[in-house]
Coordinates of C-alpha atoms in Angstrom, one line a residue:
M290 CA 26.2 22.0 13.7
D291 CA 23.2 20.0 14.8
L292 CA 23.1 17.6 11.9
E293 CA 19.7 16.1 12.5
A294 CA 18.2 19.6 12.8
A295 CA 20.0 20.6 9.5
W296 CA 18.4 17.5 7.8
A297 CA 14.9 18.4 9.1
A298 CA 15.4 22.0 8.0
G299 CA 16.3 21.0 4.5
Q300 CA 19.8 22.5 4.9
H301 CA 21.4 19.6 3.0
R302 CA 23.9 21.5 0.9
E303 CA 25.3 23.3 4.0
G304 CA 25.2 20.1 6.0
L305 CA 27.2 18.2 3.4
A306 CA 29.8 20.9 3.1
W307 CA 30.2 21.0 6.9
C308 CA 30.6 17.2 7.1
L309 CA 33.1 16.9 4.2
E310 CA 35.3 19.7 5.6
R311 CA 35.6 17.8 9.0
L312 CA 36.0 14.4 7.4
R313 CA 39.0 15.7 5.4
Q314 CA 40.6 17.0 8.6
T315 CA 40.3 13.7 10.5
P316 CA 42.6 10.7 9.9
V317 CA 39.9 8.3 11.3
P318 CA 36.5 9.4 10.0
D319 CA 33.7 9.9 12.5
P320 CA 30.9 7.4 11.7
L321 CA 28.3 10.1 12.5
L322 CA 29.8 12.5 10.0
L323 CA 30.0 9.7 7.4
R324 CA 26.3 8.9 8.0
Y325 CA 25.0 12.5 7.6
A326 CA 27.4 13.3 4.8
L327 CA 25.9 10.4 2.8
E328 CA 22.3 11.3 3.8
F329 CA 22.8 14.9 2.7
A330 CA 24.4 13.7 -0.5
L331 CA 21.5 11.4 -1.2
E332 CA 19.0 14.3 -0.7
L333 CA 21.1 16.3 -3.2
G334 CA 21.6 13.5 -5.7
Q335 CA 25.4 13.7 -5.2
E336 CA 26.0 10.3 -3.5
E337 CA 28.4 9.2 -6.3
A338 CA 31.1 11.6 -5.0
L339 CA 31.1 9.8 -1.6
L340 CA 30.9 6.2 -2.7
H341 CA 34.7 5.9 -3.1
F342 CA 35.4 7.3 0.3
P343 CA 37.8 4.8 2.1
D344 CA 35.5 3.9 5.0
L345 CA 32.6 3.2 2.7
S346 CA 34.4 0.6 0.7
H347 CA 35.4 -1.6 3.7
T348 CA 33.0 -2.2 6.6
P349 CA 30.8 0.8 7.0
P350 CA 28.8 1.5 10.3
P351 CA 25.2 0.2 10.3
E352 CA 23.5 3.5 9.5
V353 CA 25.9 4.1 6.6
Q354 CA 25.1 0.5 5.4
A355 CA 21.4 1.4 5.6
L356 CA 22.0 4.4 3.3
L357 CA 24.1 2.3 0.9
S358 CA 21.2 -0.1 0.8
Q359 CA 19.0 2.7 -0.4
I360 CA 21.5 3.7 -3.1
A361 CA 21.6 0.1 -4.3
W362 CA 17.8 0.0 -4.4
Q363 CA 17.6 3.2 -6.5
R364 CA 20.0 1.5 -9.0
G365 CA 17.8 -1.6 -9.2
Q366 CA 20.3 -3.8 -7.3
L367 CA 17.6 -5.3 -5.2
S368 CA 19.4 -8.3 -3.8
Q369 CA 22.4 -6.2 -2.7
A370 CA 20.0 -3.6 -1.2
L371 CA 18.2 -6.2 0.9
E372 CA 21.4 -7.8 2.1
L373 CA 22.9 -4.5 3.2
A374 CA 19.7 -3.5 5.0
Q375 CA 19.4 -6.8 6.8
Q376 CA 23.0 -6.6 8.0
A377 CA 22.5 -3.0 9.2
Y378 CA 19.4 -3.8 11.2
R379 CA 20.9 -6.9 12.8
Q380 CA 23.8 -4.7 14.0
S381 CA 21.8 -1.7 15.1
P382 CA 18.0 -1.8 15.2
C383 CA 17.0 1.9 14.8
F384 CA 14.9 4.1 12.7
L385 CA 17.3 4.4 9.7
T386 CA 18.1 0.7 9.5
A387 CA 14.4 -0.3 9.8
Y388 CA 13.4 2.3 7.2
A389 CA 16.1 1.0 4.8
L390 CA 14.9 -2.6 5.3
A391 CA 11.3 -1.4 4.5
T392 CA 12.6 0.2 1.2
A393 CA 14.6 -2.9 0.3
A394 CA 11.7 -5.3 1.0
F395 CA 9.1 -3.3 -0.8
L396 CA 9.3 -5.0 -4.2
R397 CA 9.5 -8.5 -2.6
S398 CA 6.5 -7.9 -0.3
P399 CA 4.6 -4.7 0.3
Q400 CA 3.2 -6.2 3.5
E401 CA 6.8 -6.9 4.7
A402 CA 7.7 -3.3 3.9
G403 CA 4.7 -2.1 5.9
R404 CA 5.9 -4.1 8.9
W405 CA 9.3 -2.5 8.8
L406 CA 7.9 0.9 8.3
R407 CA 5.8 0.5 11.5
E408 CA 9.0 -0.6 13.2
A409 CA 10.8 2.4 11.9
L410 CA 7.9 4.6 13.2
R411 CA 8.1 2.9 16.6
Q412 CA 11.9 3.5 16.8
A413 CA 11.4 7.2 15.8
E414 CA 8.8 7.8 18.5
A415 CA 10.9 6.0 21.1
A416 CA 13.9 8.1 20.2
G417 CA 11.8 11.4 20.4
Q418 CA 12.3 12.2 16.6
P419 CA 9.0 13.5 15.3
Q420 CA 10.7 14.5 12.0
R421 CA 11.5 10.8 11.4
A422 CA 8.1 9.8 12.5
A423 CA 6.7 12.1 9.8
Q424 CA 9.1 10.4 7.3
A425 CA 7.7 7.0 8.3
A426 CA 4.1 8.3 8.0
A427 CA 4.8 9.5 4.5
A428 CA 6.2 6.1 3.4
L429 CA 3.3 4.3 5.1
A430 CA 0.8 6.5 3.3
L431 CA 2.4 5.8 -0.1
L432 CA 2.5 2.1 0.7
E433 CA -1.3 2.0 1.6
V434 CA -1.9 3.6 -1.8
T435 CA 0.0 0.7 -3.4
L436 CA -2.2 -1.8 -1.4
G437 CA -5.4 0.0 -2.5
A438 CA -6.2 1.2 1.1
Y439 CA -6.8 4.8 0.1
A440 CA -8.7 5.9 3.2
Q441 CA -5.9 4.6 5.4
A442 CA -3.4 6.3 3.1
E443 CA -5.2 9.6 3.6
V444 CA -5.1 9.2 7.4
W445 CA -1.4 8.5 7.5
A446 CA -0.6 11.4 5.2
A447 CA -2.8 13.9 7.1
W448 CA -1.2 12.7 10.4
G449 CA 2.2 13.2 8.9
V450 CA 1.4 16.7 7.7
R451 CA 0.1 17.5 11.2
V452 CA 3.3 16.3 12.8
A453 CA 5.4 18.3 10.2
E454 CA 3.4 21.5 10.8
S455 CA 3.6 21.1 14.6
I456 CA 7.4 21.0 14.5
G457 CA 7.9 23.5 11.7
L458 CA 9.5 20.9 9.4
K459 CA 11.1 22.5 6.4
H460 CA 12.5 19.3 4.7
P461 CA 11.3 19.8 1.1
S462 CA 11.2 16.3 -0.2
L463 CA 9.6 15.0 2.9
R464 CA 6.9 17.6 2.8
N465 CA 6.5 16.7 -0.8
A466 CA 6.1 13.0 0.0
L467 CA 3.4 13.8 2.6
Y468 CA 1.4 15.9 0.2
M469 CA 1.9 13.5 -2.7
A470 CA 0.5 10.6 -0.6
W471 CA -2.5 12.7 0.4
G472 CA -3.1 13.7 -3.2
Y473 CA -2.9 10.1 -4.5
A474 CA -5.3 9.0 -1.8
R475 CA -7.7 11.7 -2.8
I476 CA -7.4 11.0 -6.5
L477 CA -8.0 7.2 -6.3
G478 CA -10.5 7.1 -3.4
G479 CA -12.4 10.4 -3.9
R480 CA -11.8 13.6 -5.8
L481 CA -8.8 16.0 -6.0
E482 CA -10.1 19.5 -6.3
A483 CA -6.9 21.5 -6.1
L484 CA -3.1 20.8 -6.5
P485 CA -1.4 20.0 -3.2
P486 CA 1.5 22.5 -2.4
L487 CA 4.5 20.7 -3.9
E488 CA 8.0 22.0 -4.4
T489 CA 8.4 21.1 -8.0
K490 CA 12.2 21.7 -8.2
H491 CA 12.4 18.2 -6.9
P492 CA 12.0 15.6 -9.7
E493 CA 9.6 13.3 -7.8
A494 CA 7.3 16.3 -7.2
L495 CA 7.1 16.9 -11.0
L496 CA 6.0 13.3 -11.4
A497 CA 3.2 13.7 -8.9
Q498 CA 2.2 17.1 -10.2
G499 CA 1.8 15.4 -13.7
D500 CA -0.4 12.7 -12.1
F501 CA -2.5 15.4 -10.4
W502 CA -2.9 17.4 -13.6
L503 CA -4.0 14.2 -15.4
A504 CA -6.5 13.4 -12.6
M505 CA -7.9 16.9 -13.0
G506 CA -8.4 16.5 -16.7
Q507 CA -5.4 18.6 -17.9
A508 CA -3.5 16.0 -19.9
E509 CA -1.3 18.5 -21.8
A510 CA -0.1 20.0 -18.5
A511 CA 0.5 16.5 -17.2
L512 CA 2.6 15.6 -20.2
G513 CA 4.7 18.8 -19.8
A514 CA 5.4 17.9 -16.2
Y515 CA 6.4 14.3 -17.1
R516 CA 8.8 15.5 -19.9
A517 CA 10.3 18.1 -17.6
M518 CA 11.1 15.3 -15.1
D519 CA 12.5 13.1 -17.9
D520 CA 15.0 15.9 -18.7
Q521 CA 16.2 15.9 -15.1
L522 CA 16.6 12.2 -14.5
P523 CA 20.0 10.5 -14.6
P524 CA 20.4 8.0 -17.5
I525 CA 19.3 5.0 -15.5
R526 CA 16.8 2.8 -17.4
A527 CA 14.9 1.4 -14.4
R528 CA 14.1 4.9 -13.1
R529 CA 12.7 6.0 -16.5
L530 CA 10.2 3.2 -17.0
P531 CA 7.4 4.5 -14.7
L532 CA 7.8 7.9 -16.2
L533 CA 7.5 6.6 -19.8
A534 CA 4.3 4.7 -18.8
R535 CA 2.8 7.9 -17.5
Q536 CA 3.8 9.8 -20.7
V537 CA 2.0 7.1 -22.7
R538 CA -1.1 7.4 -20.6
A539 CA -1.2 11.2 -21.1
L540 CA -0.7 10.8 -24.9
L541 CA -3.6 8.4 -25.0
E542 CA -5.8 10.9 -23.1
L543 CA -4.8 13.5 -25.8
G544 CA -5.7 11.1 -28.6
R545 CA -2.1 10.8 -29.9
L546 CA -2.1 7.1 -30.4
E547 CA 0.9 6.7 -32.7
E548 CA 3.1 8.8 -30.4
A549 CA 2.0 6.7 -27.5
R550 CA 2.8 3.5 -29.4
A551 CA 6.3 4.7 -30.3
L552 CA 7.0 5.7 -26.7
G553 CA 5.6 2.4 -25.4
L554 CA 7.9 0.5 -27.7
E555 CA 10.9 2.5 -26.3
A556 CA 9.8 1.6 -22.8
R557 CA 9.5 -2.1 -23.6
V558 CA 13.0 -2.2 -25.1
L559 CA 14.6 -0.2 -22.3
G560 CA 12.9 -2.4 -19.7
A561 CA 14.6 -5.6 -20.9
E562 CA 16.8 -7.3 -18.2
T563 CA 15.7 -4.8 -15.5
P564 CA 14.0 -6.2 -12.3
E565 CA 10.6 -7.6 -13.0
A566 CA 8.7 -5.0 -10.9
L567 CA 10.3 -2.2 -12.9
R568 CA 10.3 -4.0 -16.2
D569 CA 6.5 -4.4 -15.9
W570 CA 6.2 -0.6 -16.1
G571 CA 7.8 -0.9 -19.6
E572 CA 5.3 -3.7 -20.5
L573 CA 2.4 -1.6 -19.3
A574 CA 3.5 1.4 -21.4
Y575 CA 3.8 -0.8 -24.5
L576 CA 0.5 -2.7 -24.0
M577 CA -1.8 0.3 -23.2
P578 CA -1.8 1.7 -26.7
L579 CA -1.5 -1.8 -28.3
S580 CA -4.8 -2.7 -26.6
L581 CA -6.5 0.1 -28.3
A582 CA -4.9 -0.4 -31.7
N583 CA -4.8 -4.2 -31.9
P584 CA -6.7 -5.7 -29.0
S585 CA -6.4 -9.3 -30.1
E586 CA -2.6 -9.0 -29.9
A587 CA -2.7 -7.3 -26.5
V588 CA -5.0 -9.6 -24.5
E589 CA -2.6 -12.4 -23.8
P590 CA 0.3 -10.3 -22.6
L591 CA -2.1 -8.0 -20.6
A592 CA -3.5 -11.1 -18.9
E593 CA 0.0 -12.2 -17.9
L594 CA 0.9 -8.7 -16.7
L595 CA -2.3 -8.6 -14.6
G596 CA -1.4 -11.9 -13.0
R597 CA 2.0 -10.5 -11.9
F598 CA 0.4 -7.3 -10.5
L599 CA -2.2 -9.3 -8.6
R600 CA 0.5 -11.5 -7.0
R601 CA 2.7 -8.7 -6.0
P602 CA 0.3 -6.9 -5.2
S603 CA 0.1 -3.4 -6.7
A604 CA -3.5 -2.2 -6.5
P605 CA -3.3 0.9 -8.8
R606 CA -1.3 -0.9 -11.5
A607 CA -3.4 -4.1 -11.2
A608 CA -6.6 -1.9 -11.6
M609 CA -5.1 -0.1 -14.5
T610 CA -4.1 -3.3 -16.3
A611 CA -7.5 -4.9 -15.6
L612 CA -9.4 -1.9 -17.0
Y613 CA -7.3 -2.0 -20.3
L614 CA -7.7 -5.7 -20.6
A615 CA -11.4 -5.6 -20.0
R616 CA -11.7 -2.9 -22.7
A617 CA -9.7 -5.1 -25.1
Y618 CA -12.0 -8.0 -24.4
L619 CA -15.1 -5.9 -25.0
S620 CA -13.6 -4.6 -28.3
L621 CA -13.4 -8.3 -29.4
G622 CA -17.0 -9.0 -28.3
L623 CA -15.9 -11.1 -25.3
A624 CA -18.0 -9.6 -22.6
A625 CA -17.9 -12.7 -20.3
R626 CA -14.1 -12.5 -20.3
A627 CA -14.2 -8.8 -19.5
R628 CA -16.4 -9.5 -16.5
A629 CA -14.2 -12.3 -15.4
T630 CA -11.1 -10.0 -15.6
L631 CA -12.8 -7.3 -13.4
A632 CA -13.9 -10.0 -10.9
E633 CA -10.4 -11.3 -10.7
A634 CA -9.1 -7.8 -10.0
S635 CA -12.0 -6.8 -7.7
W636 CA -9.8 -6.2 -4.7
A637 CA -7.8 -3.7 -6.6
L638 CA -10.8 -2.0 -8.2
E639 CA -13.3 -1.9 -5.3
G640 CA -11.8 1.0 -3.4
L641 CA -11.6 3.3 -6.5
S642 CA -13.9 6.2 -7.0
P643 CA -15.2 6.9 -10.5
E644 CA -12.5 9.7 -10.7
G645 CA -9.9 7.2 -9.6
R646 CA -10.9 4.8 -12.4
A647 CA -10.8 7.5 -15.0
F648 CA -7.4 8.6 -13.7
L649 CA -5.9 5.1 -14.1
A650 CA -7.6 4.2 -17.4
G651 CA -9.0 7.1 -19.3
S652 CA -12.1 9.2 -19.5
A653 CA -15.6 7.7 -19.2
A654 CA -16.1 8.5 -22.9
F655 CA -13.5 5.8 -23.8
F656 CA -14.1 3.4 -20.9
R657 CA -17.9 3.8 -20.4
E658 CA -18.7 0.1 -21.3
V659 CA -15.9 -1.1 -18.9
F660 CA -17.1 1.2 -16.1
A661 CA -20.7 0.0 -16.6
L662 CA -19.5 -3.6 -15.8
L663 CA -18.4 -2.4 -12.4
E664 CA -21.9 -1.3 -11.4
P665 CA -24.1 -1.6 -9.6
A666 CA -22.3 -0.9 -6.4
P667 CA -23.6 -2.7 -3.3
R668 CA -26.2 -0.7 -1.4
L669 CA -24.7 -1.7 1.9
R670 CA -20.9 -2.2 2.6
L671 CA -19.5 -3.6 5.9
H672 CA -15.9 -3.1 6.7
F673 CA -15.6 -5.1 9.9
L674 CA -12.1 -6.6 9.6
G675 CA -10.2 -4.6 12.1
G676 CA -12.8 -1.8 12.1
E677 CA -16.5 -1.0 12.3
G678 CA -17.3 0.9 9.1
V679 CA -20.8 0.8 7.7
W680 CA -21.6 2.5 4.4
L681 CA -25.1 2.8 3.0
E682 CA -25.3 3.8 -0.6
G683 CA -21.9 5.5 -0.4
A684 CA -22.4 7.4 2.8
P685 CA -21.1 6.4 6.3
L686 CA -23.7 5.1 8.7
Q687 CA -23.2 5.3 12.4
L688 CA -24.5 2.2 14.3
T689 CA -24.1 0.9 17.8
P690 CA -21.9 -2.1 18.5
R691 CA -25.0 -4.4 19.0
Q692 CA -26.5 -3.3 15.7
R693 CA -23.2 -4.2 13.9
E694 CA -23.3 -7.6 15.5
I695 CA -26.9 -8.1 14.3
L696 CA -25.7 -7.2 10.8
V697 CA -23.0 -9.9 11.0
A698 CA -25.6 -12.5 12.0
L699 CA -27.9 -11.5 9.1
V700 CA -25.1 -11.4 6.5
L701 CA -24.0 -14.9 7.6
N702 CA -27.6 -16.2 7.5
P703 CA -29.0 -14.8 4.2
A704 CA -32.1 -17.0 4.4
G705 CA -33.1 -15.2 7.5
L706 CA -33.4 -15.7 11.3
S707 CA -36.3 -15.8 13.7
A708 CA -36.1 -13.5 16.8
E709 CA -35.2 -16.5 18.9
Q710 CA -32.4 -17.5 16.6
L711 CA -31.1 -14.0 16.4
A712 CA -31.1 -13.6 20.1
L713 CA -29.1 -16.8 20.5
R714 CA -26.5 -15.8 18.0
V715 CA -26.0 -12.2 19.2
W716 CA -26.7 -12.3 23.0
G717 CA -25.9 -16.0 23.6
E718 CA -27.7 -18.5 25.9
G719 CA -29.3 -15.7 28.0
G720 CA -30.6 -13.8 25.0
R721 CA -34.3 -13.0 24.8
A722 CA -36.4 -12.7 21.7
E723 CA -38.1 -9.5 23.0
V724 CA -34.7 -7.8 23.4
A725 CA -33.7 -8.9 19.8
K726 CA -37.0 -7.6 18.4
A727 CA -36.6 -4.2 20.1
E728 CA -33.0 -3.8 18.9
V729 CA -34.0 -4.8 15.3
R730 CA -36.7 -2.1 15.4
R731 CA -34.1 0.5 16.3
L732 CA -31.8 -0.8 13.5
R733 CA -34.6 -0.6 10.9
Q734 CA -35.1 3.1 11.8
R735 CA -31.5 3.7 10.5
L736 CA -31.3 1.0 7.8
N737 CA -34.3 0.2 5.6
L738 CA -32.7 -2.9 4.2
V739 CA -33.7 -5.1 7.2
M740 CA -36.9 -7.1 6.6
S741 CA -38.8 -9.2 9.2
R742 CA -40.5 -12.7 9.3
P743 CA -37.8 -13.9 9.2
Y744 CA -35.2 -11.1 9.9
R745 CA -33.0 -10.7 6.8
L746 CA -31.3 -8.2 4.6
I747 CA -32.5 -7.2 1.1
G748 CA -30.5 -5.6 -1.7
R749 CA -26.9 -6.1 -2.6
V750 CA -24.7 -6.3 0.5
W751 CA -20.9 -6.5 0.5
A752 CA -19.0 -7.6 3.6
D753 CA -15.2 -7.8 3.9
F754 CA -15.3 -10.8 6.2
V755 CA -17.4 -12.8 3.6
E756 CA -15.3 -11.6 0.7
L757 CA -12.0 -12.5 2.5
R758 CA -13.3 -16.1 3.1
E759 CA -14.3 -16.5 -0.5
R760 CA -10.9 -15.3 -1.8
L761 CA -9.1 -17.7 0.5
L762 CA -11.3 -20.6 -0.7
R763 CA -10.7 -19.8 -4.3
G764 CA -6.9 -19.6 -3.8
S765 CA -6.5 -15.8 -4.0
L766 CA -4.2 -15.3 -1.0
Q767 CA -2.8 -11.9 -2.1
G768 CA -6.3 -10.6 -2.7
A769 CA -7.3 -11.9 0.8
L770 CA -4.3 -10.2 2.4
A771 CA -5.0 -6.9 0.7
L772 CA -8.5 -7.1 2.4
Y773 CA -7.5 -8.2 5.9
G774 CA -7.2 -5.3 8.3
G775 CA -7.5 -7.2 11.5
P776 CA -9.8 -9.5 13.5
L777 CA -13.6 -9.3 12.8
L778 CA -15.1 -6.6 15.1
P779 CA -12.2 -6.9 17.6
G780 CA -14.2 -5.7 20.7
S781 CA -17.3 -7.9 20.2
D782 CA -18.1 -10.9 22.4
A783 CA -21.3 -11.9 20.5
P784 CA -21.2 -15.7 19.8
V785 CA -21.8 -15.2 16.0
V786 CA -18.9 -12.8 15.8
I787 CA -16.5 -14.9 17.9
E788 CA -17.3 -18.0 15.8
A789 CA -16.7 -16.2 12.5
R790 CA -13.6 -14.5 13.8
E791 CA -12.0 -17.7 14.8
E792 CA -13.0 -19.4 11.6
I793 CA -11.4 -16.6 9.5
S794 CA -8.2 -16.6 11.6
A795 CA -7.8 -20.3 11.4
L796 CA -8.4 -20.4 7.6
L797 CA -6.0 -17.5 7.0
K798 CA -3.2 -19.0 9.2
K799 CA -3.6 -22.4 7.6
T800 CA -3.5 -20.9 4.1
L801 CA -0.4 -18.8 4.9
L802 CA 1.6 -21.7 6.3
S803 CA 0.5 -24.2 3.6
Q804 CA 1.5 -21.8 0.8
G805 CA 4.8 -20.8 2.5
A806 CA 3.8 -17.2 2.6
I807 CA 6.4 -16.4 5.4
Q808 CA 6.2 -12.6 5.4
P809 CA 2.4 -12.3 5.7
A810 CA 2.4 -15.1 8.2
F811 CA 5.0 -13.1 10.2
E812 CA 2.8 -10.0 9.9
L813 CA -0.2 -11.9 11.3
A814 CA 1.9 -13.5 14.1
M815 CA 3.0 -10.0 15.2
Q816 CA -0.7 -8.9 15.5
E817 CA -2.2 -11.9 17.4
E818 CA -1.6 -13.6 20.7
D819 CA -1.2 -17.1 19.4
P820 CA 1.9 -18.9 20.7
E821 CA 1.2 -22.0 18.6
F822 CA 1.1 -19.9 15.5
W823 CA 4.3 -18.1 16.5
Q824 CA 6.0 -21.4 16.8
A825 CA 4.9 -22.4 13.3
V826 CA 6.2 -19.2 11.8
L827 CA 9.5 -19.4 13.7
A828 CA 10.0 -22.9 12.4
Q829 CA 9.9 -21.4 8.8
L830 CA 12.3 -18.6 9.5
H831 CA 16.0 -19.3 9.0
P832 CA 18.3 -18.6 12.0
G833 CA 19.8 -15.4 10.5
D834 CA 16.5 -13.8 9.6
P835 CA 16.1 -10.5 11.4
R836 CA 12.3 -11.1 11.7
R837 CA 13.2 -13.7 14.3
V838 CA 14.4 -11.0 16.7
L839 CA 11.0 -9.3 16.8
L840 CA 9.0 -12.5 17.0
E841 CA 11.2 -14.1 19.7
A842 CA 11.0 -10.9 21.7
R843 CA 7.2 -11.1 21.5
W844 CA 7.3 -14.8 22.6
Q845 CA 9.5 -13.9 25.6
R846 CA 7.2 -11.0 26.6
F847 CA 4.2 -13.3 26.4
W848 CA 5.6 -16.1 28.6
S849 CA 7.1 -13.7 31.1
A850 CA 3.7 -12.2 31.7
V851 CA 2.0 -15.6 32.1

């Protein structure tokens, strides 16, 4: 039997039986059979039957270690999961060990998880395994949702679906994961008009289906899906907590406050002594109805919970908590505190569509005053960190590279620039005022927010490169990292862009190193050609850290090419 093909085809029951039959006939178990037997068992929820297998209790092969790491993670044994995954990757860098390391690192650092998922994707593509590339794409899409990058999440999910369709992938839970990620990206960043095609015999699909029903305004159907999943779950407290929070949210949508409070109390009690990232689901389930029934009692613990979500970060949960906390403050007549709360969580809220806000918090009828505080939206939005997106009043605007450089110059000089000053900043020493005037005329035909004498922008303008700098200066490193998508207009050689790009890079690197944010510093080091920064990051990584392998290899490639 081609075991990888059986996995991709969703023939997990047949594959497990085939592997077990041969393992019983062999005095020395084949590591490949062990690996696939455990992976099939994991897909079927039957891993317990294999955990006492002799070769699993001593020194299992690296890919088996990677799967054992995922089992430990599901049980909430996070330290053990991370240790197993690190050992597995050090012994055998491959798709499965990198993927396990991403899973184990997720609760510690979503950015670190993203790095390992991209490494897993690279390994899958190098090995010619499109089915595993689709698996990595699904995980990357769900991770981008966690980070609030909903457009990127939709791109990864759509690409993964395309890969899956091109190879005829039948793996049911993987197809579910791709459609789930696509659905969440659509809910939070736009609008979901129809249910994605999920196979709901799998528990995780029931959870997503409930979320999708809730987003489409069918709270009763959502509650039914959540309860059906609750009936299928094994009695593991940590796994129930996110589900209980969702049931509370659906009950609040239905106006059943007392039921929601009772279920929220159950979630809080069950969450005691579980890992913080999971325990916080129980806290959220408890505090949502409390904030409606007794806002004065809820504001302090909600503020503490919001702080944890902002540090982690977890964009949807941070946004959800901020919306409930803001509503509680408004109920107490504390509008200034409500505004401050929304400003603090702005990085988690800014990518949400109105439908996304309503999905996380509740309908506009209950949160109208809170949603009003989030308006008005900027007329012009510039997403230039690692990209070139321009949005005018919510619609994408196509501009030339030179016009985008002019916008950078005008945003960084809000008081305005003369034609000569603009020419110097955009074209450099050889720039001419006549050329600058002609280019601005063409820009004004597309964008009516550009004024003259001096050249300047009017109306509310939001630029990611300005917002990132402000977040760093006020100490919000996690908020800045959530915003940073790469260098400012990477292909530009305009003096104003180069100067701003270098300033942002230097400020970000200094902040990362000074705060000991090793994983984000490692992420940035892997993206930039900066040997001095590589050295600084390597100095903070202990000798056994698997991240050294990737960074040292990058160092060697750089110097061999010099």
